[in-house]
Short mmCIF file of C-alpha atoms and ligand atoms in Angstrom, two decimals:
data_model
loop_
_atom_site.label_atom_id
_atom_site.label_comp_id
_atom_site.label_asym_id
_atom_site.label_seq_id
_atom_site.Cartn_x
_atom_site.Cartn_y
_atom_site.Cartn_z
CA MET S 1 -26.13 -20.31 -13.36
CA ASP S 2 -23.84 -17.41 -12.39
CA LYS S 3 -21.06 -18.08 -9.92
CA PHE S 4 -19.83 -15.31 -7.62
CA TYR S 5 -16.62 -14.37 -5.83
CA HIS S 6 -15.86 -12.06 -2.95
CA VAL S 7 -12.37 -10.92 -2.00
CA THR S 8 -11.64 -9.34 1.39
CA THR S 9 -8.42 -7.33 1.51
CA TYR S 10 -6.37 -6.41 4.58
CA GLY S 11 -3.33 -4.13 4.70
CA CYS S 12 -1.54 -2.01 2.20
CA GLN S 13 -1.86 -0.91 -1.45
CA MET S 14 0.32 -3.82 -2.41
CA ASN S 15 -2.41 -6.13 -1.14
CA VAL S 16 -5.16 -4.08 -2.78
CA HIS S 17 -3.43 -4.67 -6.11
CA GLU S 18 -2.81 -8.33 -5.33
CA SER S 19 -6.55 -8.69 -4.69
CA GLU S 20 -7.11 -7.25 -8.17
CA LYS S 21 -4.92 -10.09 -9.47
CA ILE S 22 -6.93 -12.63 -7.46
CA ALA S 23 -10.10 -11.13 -8.95
CA GLY S 24 -8.49 -11.49 -12.40
CA ILE S 25 -7.89 -15.20 -11.82
CA LEU S 26 -11.44 -15.75 -10.53
CA SER S 27 -13.04 -13.88 -13.41
CA GLU S 28 -11.06 -16.01 -15.87
CA LEU S 29 -12.68 -19.00 -14.17
CA GLY S 30 -16.09 -17.50 -14.90
CA TYR S 31 -16.86 -16.05 -11.46
CA LYS S 32 -18.47 -12.63 -11.14
CA SER S 33 -17.87 -10.20 -8.32
CA CYS S 34 -20.52 -9.78 -5.58
CA GLU S 35 -20.90 -7.20 -2.81
CA ARG S 36 -21.96 -9.50 0.04
CA ILE S 37 -19.83 -12.40 1.19
CA GLU S 38 -23.06 -14.37 1.87
CA ASP S 39 -23.72 -14.49 -1.88
CA ALA S 40 -20.26 -15.77 -2.80
CA ASP S 41 -19.49 -19.22 -4.17
CA ILE S 42 -15.87 -18.53 -3.44
CA ALA S 43 -14.65 -16.18 -0.71
CA VAL S 44 -10.98 -15.22 -0.64
CA PHE S 45 -9.28 -13.51 2.29
CA ASN S 46 -6.14 -11.67 1.24
CA THR S 47 -4.48 -11.21 4.62
CA CYS S 48 -1.81 -8.97 6.12
CA CYS S 49 0.41 -9.56 9.14
CA ILE S 50 2.35 -6.31 9.34
CA ARG S 51 0.68 -5.39 12.64
CA GLU S 52 -1.22 -7.47 15.17
CA ASN S 53 -4.54 -5.68 14.59
CA ALA S 54 -4.52 -6.53 10.85
CA GLU S 55 -3.92 -10.15 11.80
CA ASN S 56 -6.68 -10.21 14.45
CA HIS S 57 -9.07 -8.56 12.03
CA ALA S 58 -8.53 -11.34 9.44
CA PHE S 59 -8.78 -14.13 12.02
CA GLY S 60 -12.04 -12.61 13.32
CA ASN S 61 -13.60 -12.31 9.85
CA ILE S 62 -12.62 -15.84 8.80
CA GLY S 63 -14.05 -17.22 12.05
CA MET S 64 -17.36 -15.56 11.29
CA LEU S 65 -17.75 -17.69 8.15
CA LYS S 66 -18.14 -20.96 10.07
CA LYS S 67 -21.93 -20.74 10.17
CA LEU S 68 -22.22 -19.63 6.55
CA LYS S 69 -20.04 -22.51 5.39
CA ALA S 70 -22.12 -25.01 7.40
CA ALA S 71 -25.24 -23.75 5.62
CA LYS S 72 -23.55 -23.53 2.21
CA ARG S 73 -21.34 -26.58 1.98
CA ASP S 74 -20.20 -26.04 -1.61
CA MET S 75 -18.87 -22.59 -0.90
CA ILE S 76 -15.07 -22.43 -1.22
CA ILE S 77 -13.17 -20.44 1.38
CA ALA S 78 -9.59 -19.55 0.51
CA VAL S 79 -7.06 -17.70 2.65
CA GLY S 80 -3.88 -16.21 1.20
CA GLY S 81 -1.46 -13.33 1.68
CA CYS S 82 1.19 -12.39 4.20
CA LEU S 83 -0.43 -14.01 7.22
CA THR S 84 -0.43 -17.53 5.79
CA GLN S 85 3.18 -17.08 4.70
CA GLN S 86 4.30 -16.40 8.27
CA MET S 87 5.99 -19.35 10.01
CA GLY S 88 3.42 -21.72 11.52
CA LYS S 89 0.41 -19.52 10.69
CA ALA S 90 -1.01 -21.78 7.95
CA GLU S 91 -1.11 -24.71 10.40
CA ASN S 92 -2.58 -22.40 13.00
CA LEU S 93 -5.34 -21.34 10.61
CA ARG S 94 -6.05 -24.93 9.66
CA GLU S 95 -6.46 -25.97 13.29
CA LYS S 96 -8.60 -23.00 14.22
CA PHE S 97 -10.73 -23.02 11.08
CA PRO S 98 -10.97 -26.58 9.70
CA PHE S 99 -13.72 -25.37 7.33
CA VAL S 100 -11.23 -23.34 5.26
CA ASP S 101 -10.71 -25.08 1.89
CA ILE S 102 -7.60 -23.47 0.43
CA ILE S 103 -4.60 -21.91 2.12
CA PHE S 104 -1.91 -20.36 -0.07
CA GLY S 105 1.01 -17.97 0.50
CA THR S 106 2.43 -14.86 -1.11
CA HIS S 107 4.56 -16.78 -3.61
CA ASN S 108 1.89 -18.98 -5.18
CA LEU S 109 -0.94 -16.65 -6.07
CA GLY S 110 -0.58 -17.82 -9.70
CA LYS S 111 -1.51 -21.36 -8.65
CA LEU S 112 -4.88 -20.39 -7.18
CA LYS S 113 -6.64 -21.66 -10.29
CA ASP S 114 -5.09 -25.14 -9.81
CA TYR S 115 -5.97 -25.15 -6.12
CA ILE S 116 -9.61 -24.39 -6.87
CA SER S 117 -9.92 -27.20 -9.43
CA LYS S 118 -8.06 -29.58 -7.09
CA LYS S 119 -10.46 -28.73 -4.27
CA GLN S 120 -13.44 -29.21 -6.57
CA SER S 121 -12.24 -32.60 -7.86
CA ASP S 122 -10.70 -34.13 -4.69
CA LYS S 123 -13.08 -32.51 -2.16
CA LYS S 124 -10.11 -32.15 0.17
CA ALA S 125 -8.52 -29.03 1.61
CA VAL S 126 -5.53 -27.73 -0.32
CA ILE S 127 -2.72 -26.15 1.65
CA GLU S 128 0.44 -24.97 -0.04
CA ILE S 129 2.90 -22.36 1.17
CA LEU S 130 5.94 -22.01 -1.06
CA ASP S 131 9.29 -20.38 -0.35
CA ASP S 132 10.37 -17.38 -2.37
CA ASP S 133 11.99 -18.68 -5.57
CA GLY S 134 13.43 -15.26 -6.44
CA LYS S 135 11.40 -15.05 -9.65
CA VAL S 136 8.97 -12.50 -11.00
CA TYR S 137 5.86 -13.90 -12.64
CA GLU S 138 4.36 -11.82 -15.43
CA GLU S 139 1.29 -13.84 -16.32
CA ARG S 140 -1.15 -12.57 -13.69
CA LYS S 141 -3.70 -10.25 -15.20
CA ALA S 142 -5.35 -7.90 -12.74
CA LEU S 143 -9.05 -7.10 -12.78
CA ARG S 144 -8.61 -3.46 -11.88
CA THR S 145 -11.09 -1.83 -9.53
CA SER S 146 -9.52 1.55 -8.86
CA TYR S 147 -10.06 3.44 -12.14
CA PRO S 148 -8.81 6.10 -12.91
CA ASN S 149 -5.79 4.94 -10.93
CA ALA S 150 -3.89 1.80 -11.81
CA TRP S 151 -1.38 0.13 -9.50
CA VAL S 152 1.72 -1.27 -11.15
CA ASN S 153 4.24 -3.43 -9.27
CA ILE S 154 7.84 -2.66 -10.06
CA THR S 155 9.55 -4.62 -7.30
CA TYR S 156 8.49 -7.43 -4.99
CA GLY S 157 9.93 -8.29 -1.59
CA CYS S 158 12.37 -6.39 0.58
CA ASN S 159 16.03 -6.70 1.58
CA ASN S 160 16.09 -4.10 4.31
CA PHE S 161 15.24 -6.06 7.43
CA CYS S 162 14.11 -3.16 9.57
CA THR S 163 14.14 -4.87 12.95
CA TYR S 164 10.40 -4.39 13.66
CA CYS S 165 9.18 -5.55 10.25
CA ILE S 166 7.87 -8.92 9.13
CA VAL S 167 7.73 -8.04 5.41
CA PRO S 168 11.14 -9.44 4.37
CA TYR S 169 10.18 -12.77 5.98
CA VAL S 170 6.81 -13.09 4.26
CA ARG S 171 7.49 -11.37 0.93
CA GLY S 172 10.99 -12.71 0.30
CA ARG S 173 14.03 -11.02 -1.19
CA GLU S 174 13.72 -7.96 -3.35
CA ARG S 175 13.33 -8.65 -7.06
CA SER S 176 12.44 -6.26 -9.86
CA ARG S 177 10.27 -6.63 -12.91
CA ARG S 178 11.98 -5.98 -16.23
CA SER S 179 11.57 -2.35 -17.28
CA GLU S 180 10.21 -3.37 -20.69
CA ASP S 181 7.38 -5.31 -19.01
CA ILE S 182 6.59 -2.35 -16.75
CA LEU S 183 6.65 0.09 -19.68
CA LYS S 184 4.44 -2.18 -21.77
CA GLU S 185 1.91 -2.41 -18.93
CA CYS S 186 1.96 1.38 -18.43
CA ARG S 187 1.49 2.05 -22.17
CA GLU S 188 -1.47 -0.33 -22.23
CA LEU S 189 -3.02 1.31 -19.17
CA ILE S 190 -2.74 4.80 -20.64
CA ALA S 191 -4.20 3.54 -23.94
CA LEU S 192 -7.10 2.06 -21.95
CA GLY S 193 -7.81 5.48 -20.44
CA TYR S 194 -6.23 5.22 -16.99
CA LYS S 195 -5.26 8.70 -15.79
CA GLU S 196 -2.95 7.89 -12.91
CA ILE S 197 -0.33 5.20 -12.44
CA THR S 198 1.08 4.38 -9.03
CA LEU S 199 4.27 2.34 -9.08
CA LEU S 200 4.49 -0.06 -6.17
CA GLY S 201 7.43 -1.55 -4.32
CA GLN S 202 8.60 -1.85 -0.71
CA ASN S 203 11.58 0.29 -1.68
CA VAL S 204 11.14 1.66 -5.20
CA ASN S 205 14.47 3.50 -5.05
CA SER S 206 16.45 0.29 -5.16
CA TYR S 207 14.62 -0.78 -8.35
CA ALA S 208 16.81 -3.12 -10.47
CA ASN S 209 19.81 -2.71 -8.16
CA GLY S 210 22.61 -5.02 -9.15
CA THR S 211 21.24 -5.57 -12.67
CA ASP S 212 21.89 -3.89 -16.01
CA ASP S 213 18.28 -2.64 -16.24
CA LEU S 214 17.24 1.02 -15.85
CA THR S 215 17.64 2.81 -12.52
CA PHE S 216 14.47 4.02 -10.80
CA PRO S 217 14.86 7.66 -11.95
CA GLU S 218 15.47 6.42 -15.52
CA LEU S 219 12.38 4.22 -15.32
CA LEU S 220 10.28 7.17 -14.06
CA ASN S 221 11.56 9.35 -16.90
CA LYS S 222 10.65 6.72 -19.49
CA ILE S 223 7.15 6.18 -18.10
CA ALA S 224 6.59 9.94 -17.87
CA SER S 225 7.50 10.27 -21.54
CA ILE S 226 4.54 8.10 -22.64
CA GLU S 227 2.14 10.29 -24.67
CA GLY S 228 -1.10 11.49 -23.06
CA LYS S 229 -2.27 13.33 -19.99
CA PHE S 230 -1.78 11.26 -16.88
CA ARG S 231 -0.17 11.39 -13.44
CA LEU S 232 2.61 9.25 -12.12
CA ARG S 233 3.07 8.38 -8.45
CA PHE S 234 5.25 5.89 -6.63
CA MET S 235 5.54 4.32 -3.21
CA THR S 236 7.40 3.53 -1.00
CA SER S 237 10.75 5.33 -0.92
CA HIS S 238 13.30 4.25 1.65
CA PRO S 239 15.12 7.43 2.77
CA LYS S 240 18.54 5.76 2.61
CA ASP S 241 18.16 5.24 -1.16
CA PHE S 242 16.30 8.46 -1.96
CA SER S 243 18.70 10.21 -4.33
CA GLU S 244 19.28 13.70 -5.69
CA GLU S 245 19.00 12.22 -9.19
CA LEU S 246 15.44 11.14 -8.36
CA VAL S 247 14.60 14.57 -6.95
CA LYS S 248 15.76 16.22 -10.18
CA VAL S 249 13.57 13.89 -12.23
CA ILE S 250 10.54 14.82 -10.09
CA ALA S 251 11.39 18.51 -10.49
CA VAL S 252 11.44 18.54 -14.29
CA ASN S 253 8.64 16.11 -15.13
CA PRO S 254 5.17 17.65 -14.84
CA LYS S 255 3.53 14.21 -14.99
CA ILE S 256 5.30 13.06 -11.82
CA CYS S 257 3.25 14.19 -8.83
CA LYS S 258 4.98 16.49 -6.40
CA CYS S 259 4.18 14.21 -3.53
CA VAL S 260 6.66 11.84 -1.95
CA HIS S 261 5.99 9.21 0.68
CA LEU S 262 9.21 9.06 2.69
CA PRO S 263 8.73 6.99 5.87
CA VAL S 264 10.97 8.26 8.66
CA GLN S 265 9.58 5.98 11.45
CA SER S 266 11.28 7.93 14.26
CA GLY S 267 13.13 11.19 14.90
CA SER S 268 15.50 9.64 17.44
CA ASP S 269 18.92 8.46 16.26
CA SER S 270 19.16 5.69 18.85
CA VAL S 271 15.71 4.37 17.89
CA LEU S 272 16.54 4.62 14.17
CA LYS S 273 19.72 2.64 14.82
CA ALA S 274 17.86 -0.02 16.80
CA MET S 275 15.33 -0.17 13.95
CA ASN S 276 18.19 -0.75 11.47
CA ARG S 277 16.94 2.08 9.29
CA ARG S 278 20.48 3.03 8.24
CA TYR S 279 20.06 6.82 8.39
CA THR S 280 20.17 9.40 11.15
CA SER S 281 17.57 12.11 11.67
CA ALA S 282 20.10 14.66 10.30
CA GLU S 283 20.58 12.55 7.15
CA TYR S 284 16.82 12.32 6.72
CA LEU S 285 16.47 16.09 7.12
CA LYS S 286 19.23 16.63 4.57
CA LYS S 287 17.28 14.55 2.01
CA VAL S 288 14.19 16.64 2.76
CA GLU S 289 16.22 19.82 2.29
CA VAL S 290 17.44 18.66 -1.13
CA LEU S 291 13.89 17.71 -2.10
CA LYS S 292 12.58 21.12 -1.02
CA LYS S 293 15.42 22.87 -2.88
CA TYR S 294 14.52 21.34 -6.25
CA VAL S 295 10.76 20.88 -5.68
CA PRO S 296 9.87 23.68 -3.23
CA ASP S 297 6.16 22.91 -3.08
CA CYS S 298 6.57 19.11 -2.81
CA ALA S 299 4.19 17.42 -0.36
CA ILE S 300 5.98 14.97 1.90
CA THR S 301 4.12 12.21 3.71
CA THR S 302 5.53 9.67 6.10
CA ASP S 303 5.06 6.66 8.39
CA LEU S 304 5.81 6.93 12.10
CA ILE S 305 6.09 4.31 14.81
CA VAL S 306 5.77 5.03 18.53
CA GLY S 307 6.58 2.64 21.36
CA PHE S 308 9.49 0.84 19.71
CA PRO S 309 11.40 -1.09 22.44
CA ASN S 310 13.26 1.25 24.80
CA GLU S 311 11.79 4.41 23.26
CA THR S 312 12.14 7.11 25.95
CA ASP S 313 10.23 10.37 26.33
CA GLU S 314 13.29 12.08 24.89
CA ASP S 315 13.23 9.80 21.83
CA PHE S 316 9.55 10.48 21.35
CA ASN S 317 10.12 14.23 21.65
CA ALA S 318 12.73 13.93 18.91
CA THR S 319 10.00 12.41 16.69
CA LEU S 320 7.64 15.30 17.51
CA ASN S 321 10.39 17.80 16.69
CA LEU S 322 11.20 16.13 13.38
CA VAL S 323 7.51 16.16 12.43
CA LYS S 324 7.43 19.90 13.15
CA THR S 325 10.65 20.56 11.21
CA VAL S 326 9.58 18.72 8.06
CA GLY S 327 5.93 19.84 8.07
CA PHE S 328 4.54 16.59 6.65
CA SER S 329 1.36 17.08 4.68
CA SER S 330 0.02 13.89 6.26
CA ALA S 331 1.37 10.86 8.09
CA PHE S 332 0.42 7.34 9.09
CA SER S 333 1.18 6.88 12.78
CA PHE S 334 1.41 3.39 14.26
CA VAL S 335 1.93 1.90 17.68
CA TYR S 336 4.80 -0.58 17.50
CA SER S 337 3.47 -4.10 17.15
CA LYS S 338 5.66 -7.01 18.18
CA ARG S 339 6.03 -9.46 15.28
CA ASP S 340 7.33 -12.94 16.07
CA GLY S 341 10.45 -13.83 14.15
CA THR S 342 11.74 -10.26 13.86
CA VAL S 343 14.87 -8.99 15.65
CA ALA S 344 12.91 -6.40 17.67
CA ALA S 345 10.60 -9.08 19.07
CA LYS S 346 13.56 -10.39 21.07
CA MET S 347 14.51 -6.97 22.45
CA ASP S 348 14.05 -6.14 26.11
CA GLY S 349 12.42 -2.87 27.09
CA GLN S 350 8.97 -3.24 25.57
CA VAL S 351 7.13 0.06 26.15
CA PRO S 352 3.96 -0.19 28.29
CA THR S 353 0.74 0.03 26.26
CA ALA S 354 -0.51 3.06 28.21
CA VAL S 355 2.67 4.97 27.34
CA SER S 356 2.45 4.06 23.64
CA LYS S 357 -1.21 5.05 23.59
CA ALA S 358 -0.51 8.46 25.11
CA ARG S 359 2.33 9.01 22.64
CA ILE S 360 0.31 8.08 19.59
CA MET S 361 -2.52 10.41 20.63
CA GLU S 362 -0.08 13.29 20.99
CA LEU S 363 1.57 12.47 17.66
CA ILE S 364 -1.73 12.17 15.80
CA ALA S 365 -2.90 15.49 17.26
CA LEU S 366 0.27 17.19 16.02
CA VAL S 367 0.10 15.64 12.54
CA ASN S 368 -3.60 16.51 12.22
CA ALA S 369 -2.98 20.11 13.25
CA GLN S 370 -0.30 20.40 10.54
CA THR S 371 -2.53 18.79 7.94
CA ARG S 372 -5.40 21.13 8.88
CA ALA S 373 -3.18 24.22 8.68
CA GLN S 374 -1.98 23.18 5.21
CA SER S 375 -5.53 22.52 4.02
CA GLU S 376 -6.60 25.98 5.16
CA LYS S 377 -4.03 27.58 2.86
CA TYR S 378 -5.97 26.15 -0.09
CA VAL S 379 -9.12 28.17 0.62
CA GLY S 380 -9.76 30.73 -2.14
CA LYS S 381 -7.39 28.99 -4.56
CA THR S 382 -8.13 26.87 -7.62
CA VAL S 383 -6.59 23.40 -7.82
CA GLU S 384 -6.56 20.79 -10.55
CA VAL S 385 -7.92 17.48 -9.34
CA LEU S 386 -8.37 14.11 -10.94
CA CYS S 387 -11.88 12.94 -10.09
CA GLU S 388 -11.63 9.48 -8.52
CA ASP S 389 -15.05 8.54 -7.27
CA TYR S 390 -18.53 9.50 -6.16
CA ASP S 391 -19.29 9.58 -2.45
CA ALA S 392 -22.92 8.47 -2.28
CA LYS S 393 -23.25 9.40 1.42
CA LYS S 394 -22.16 12.99 0.79
CA GLY S 395 -23.75 13.18 -2.65
CA LEU S 396 -20.47 14.66 -3.90
CA TYR S 397 -17.69 13.64 -6.25
CA LEU S 398 -14.16 13.47 -4.91
CA GLY S 399 -10.84 14.09 -6.54
CA ARG S 400 -7.24 14.54 -5.56
CA ASP S 401 -4.69 17.15 -6.54
CA GLU S 402 -1.12 16.19 -7.40
CA TYR S 403 -0.06 16.81 -3.78
CA GLY S 404 -2.52 14.16 -2.63
CA ARG S 405 -5.07 16.56 -1.10
CA MET S 406 -8.66 15.37 -1.47
CA ALA S 407 -11.40 17.73 -2.65
CA TYR S 408 -15.18 17.19 -2.67
CA PHE S 409 -17.44 18.91 -5.19
CA LYS S 410 -20.82 18.68 -6.91
CA SER S 411 -21.38 17.62 -10.48
CA GLU S 412 -24.55 16.86 -12.41
CA LYS S 413 -22.80 14.36 -14.67
CA ASP S 414 -20.35 11.56 -13.88
CA VAL S 415 -16.88 13.12 -14.05
CA THR S 416 -14.88 10.16 -12.72
CA GLY S 417 -11.55 10.02 -14.54
CA GLU S 418 -11.64 13.67 -15.61
CA PHE S 419 -9.15 16.38 -14.70
CA LEU S 420 -11.08 19.35 -13.31
CA ASN S 421 -10.31 22.74 -11.83
CA ILE S 422 -11.88 23.17 -8.42
CA PHE S 423 -12.25 26.50 -6.63
CA VAL S 424 -11.70 25.66 -2.95
CA GLU S 425 -14.39 27.16 -0.71
CA SER S 426 -13.59 25.48 2.59
CA ALA S 427 -11.13 23.16 4.28
CA ASN S 428 -12.16 20.46 6.70
CA GLY S 429 -9.03 18.89 8.11
CA ILE S 430 -7.62 16.47 5.65
CA SER S 431 -9.97 17.33 2.79
CA LEU S 432 -11.30 20.36 0.90
CA THR S 433 -14.70 21.33 -0.47
CA GLY S 434 -15.22 23.44 -3.54
CA LYS S 435 -16.88 23.88 -6.90
CA ILE S 436 -15.94 23.12 -10.49
CA VAL S 437 -14.78 26.22 -12.36
N1 5AD T 1 4.70 -2.24 14.16
C1 5AD T 1 4.19 -1.04 13.83
N2 5AD T 1 4.27 -0.52 12.60
C2 5AD T 1 4.91 -1.25 11.66
N3 5AD T 1 5.15 -0.99 10.36
C3 5AD T 1 5.80 -2.04 9.84
N4 5AD T 1 6.00 -2.99 10.77
C4 5AD T 1 5.45 -2.50 11.92
C5 5AD T 1 5.34 -3.00 13.24
N5 5AD T 1 5.84 -4.19 13.59
C6 5AD T 1 4.76 0.26 9.71
C7 5AD T 1 5.97 1.06 9.25
C8 5AD T 1 5.94 0.91 7.76
C9 5AD T 1 4.45 0.77 7.49
C10 5AD T 1 4.10 0.17 6.19
O1 5AD T 1 4.00 -0.04 8.54
O2 5AD T 1 5.75 2.41 9.62
O3 5AD T 1 6.51 2.00 7.08
FE1 SF4 T 2 9.61 -3.43 6.24
FE2 SF4 T 2 11.77 -1.84 6.31
FE3 SF4 T 2 11.28 -3.38 4.15
FE4 SF4 T 2 9.70 -1.27 4.64
S1 SF4 T 2 11.91 -1.18 4.15
S2 SF4 T 2 9.04 -3.36 4.08
S3 SF4 T 2 9.64 -1.25 6.88
S4 SF4 T 2 11.77 -4.10 6.22
#
């Protein structure tokens, strides 16, 4: 009889890819994927704790499985990811949800197979959270679900300790994969027909720092020189390590998308200092200037936080001004979320929720207006998109241009994974609509 798995993912692209690795492990064990969690013999929750709402979301969803588990006693429920790795959270989960069978952290994904067989043989819950051992494990094969794009990790962990951020505590110190392993994986992906590779790391610009391996720009150059038509993207770049050398590599390599995610977080120097970002707004703007000099049409996207402790109206206005100066093509805006264990969690001067809410609304309105204005400039032009998917609700295919702009269009045949020229007929905020030419 067929056995089924269901993986629920919370959080970032890093987690999306980690879920593909979990799916890889489960498929090696003979499980098949299923759409509905009710049909699963094993349900895995790949959690995130970067902000409180991601955490609450996971807790809520796990709680909802109590009834299902009571009716389906052999079902295995496993919880992994950043949340379980956070101090005390695994115990917390165990107390709240005694029906959970397996709890594992971010450093022992590769042992999931052992945990499942242990649970099946001993009939007892398995809980193991390991500390970061500083190693990179190469043996996990992902079952990829995002064709034509493939995610490829280049670094794990983070050394930056931005004062608001839990990531360095739950993902451990920064470590880089060997460039030959990354190149081998990229070559295989291109040979398999993947058309876009997105390199992943908390701070890709510090790739292989302190080792004799390639620098990040050298790595990009090497990957871009693999034969075949494909696109290369990367995320995330920490502004402090974003170099002119990298900008020049983007400028001369047509396979590297002219689209850089460069999180600024705030436009206020005192907030940036309190965040331990290690750049000023002027230094950030200088990096943007260099980027625009070499790659004039480069799209720049960012992350922004409002309501960091002690953020004043003046600080917030500085963020608005920086957003206007740079002209981001899109941005993720977040309300600061207090994370236990971080330096900022101990700071006085928490900003009232109503103030943060008003600020985020104003910020989102500004970002959206900029995005809309940029989309409108596309109307009447032809863009090359890589078709990513079919939107059944709209009855349209969707693709993305190298700048990250999404375009919807009609096609009689399945064109997923194809590069197509689209004549843009209209712009609707963040996305475009057009026809294949
Ligand atoms: N509160 C709000 N946003 C946060 N981020 C990280 N930690 C927090 C937090 N505690 C945001 C940052 C980062 C993105 C991935 O998540 O903007 O760039
Ligand atoms: Fe968190 Fe800063 Fe590291 Fe990004 S660079 S993961 S925001 S600590």
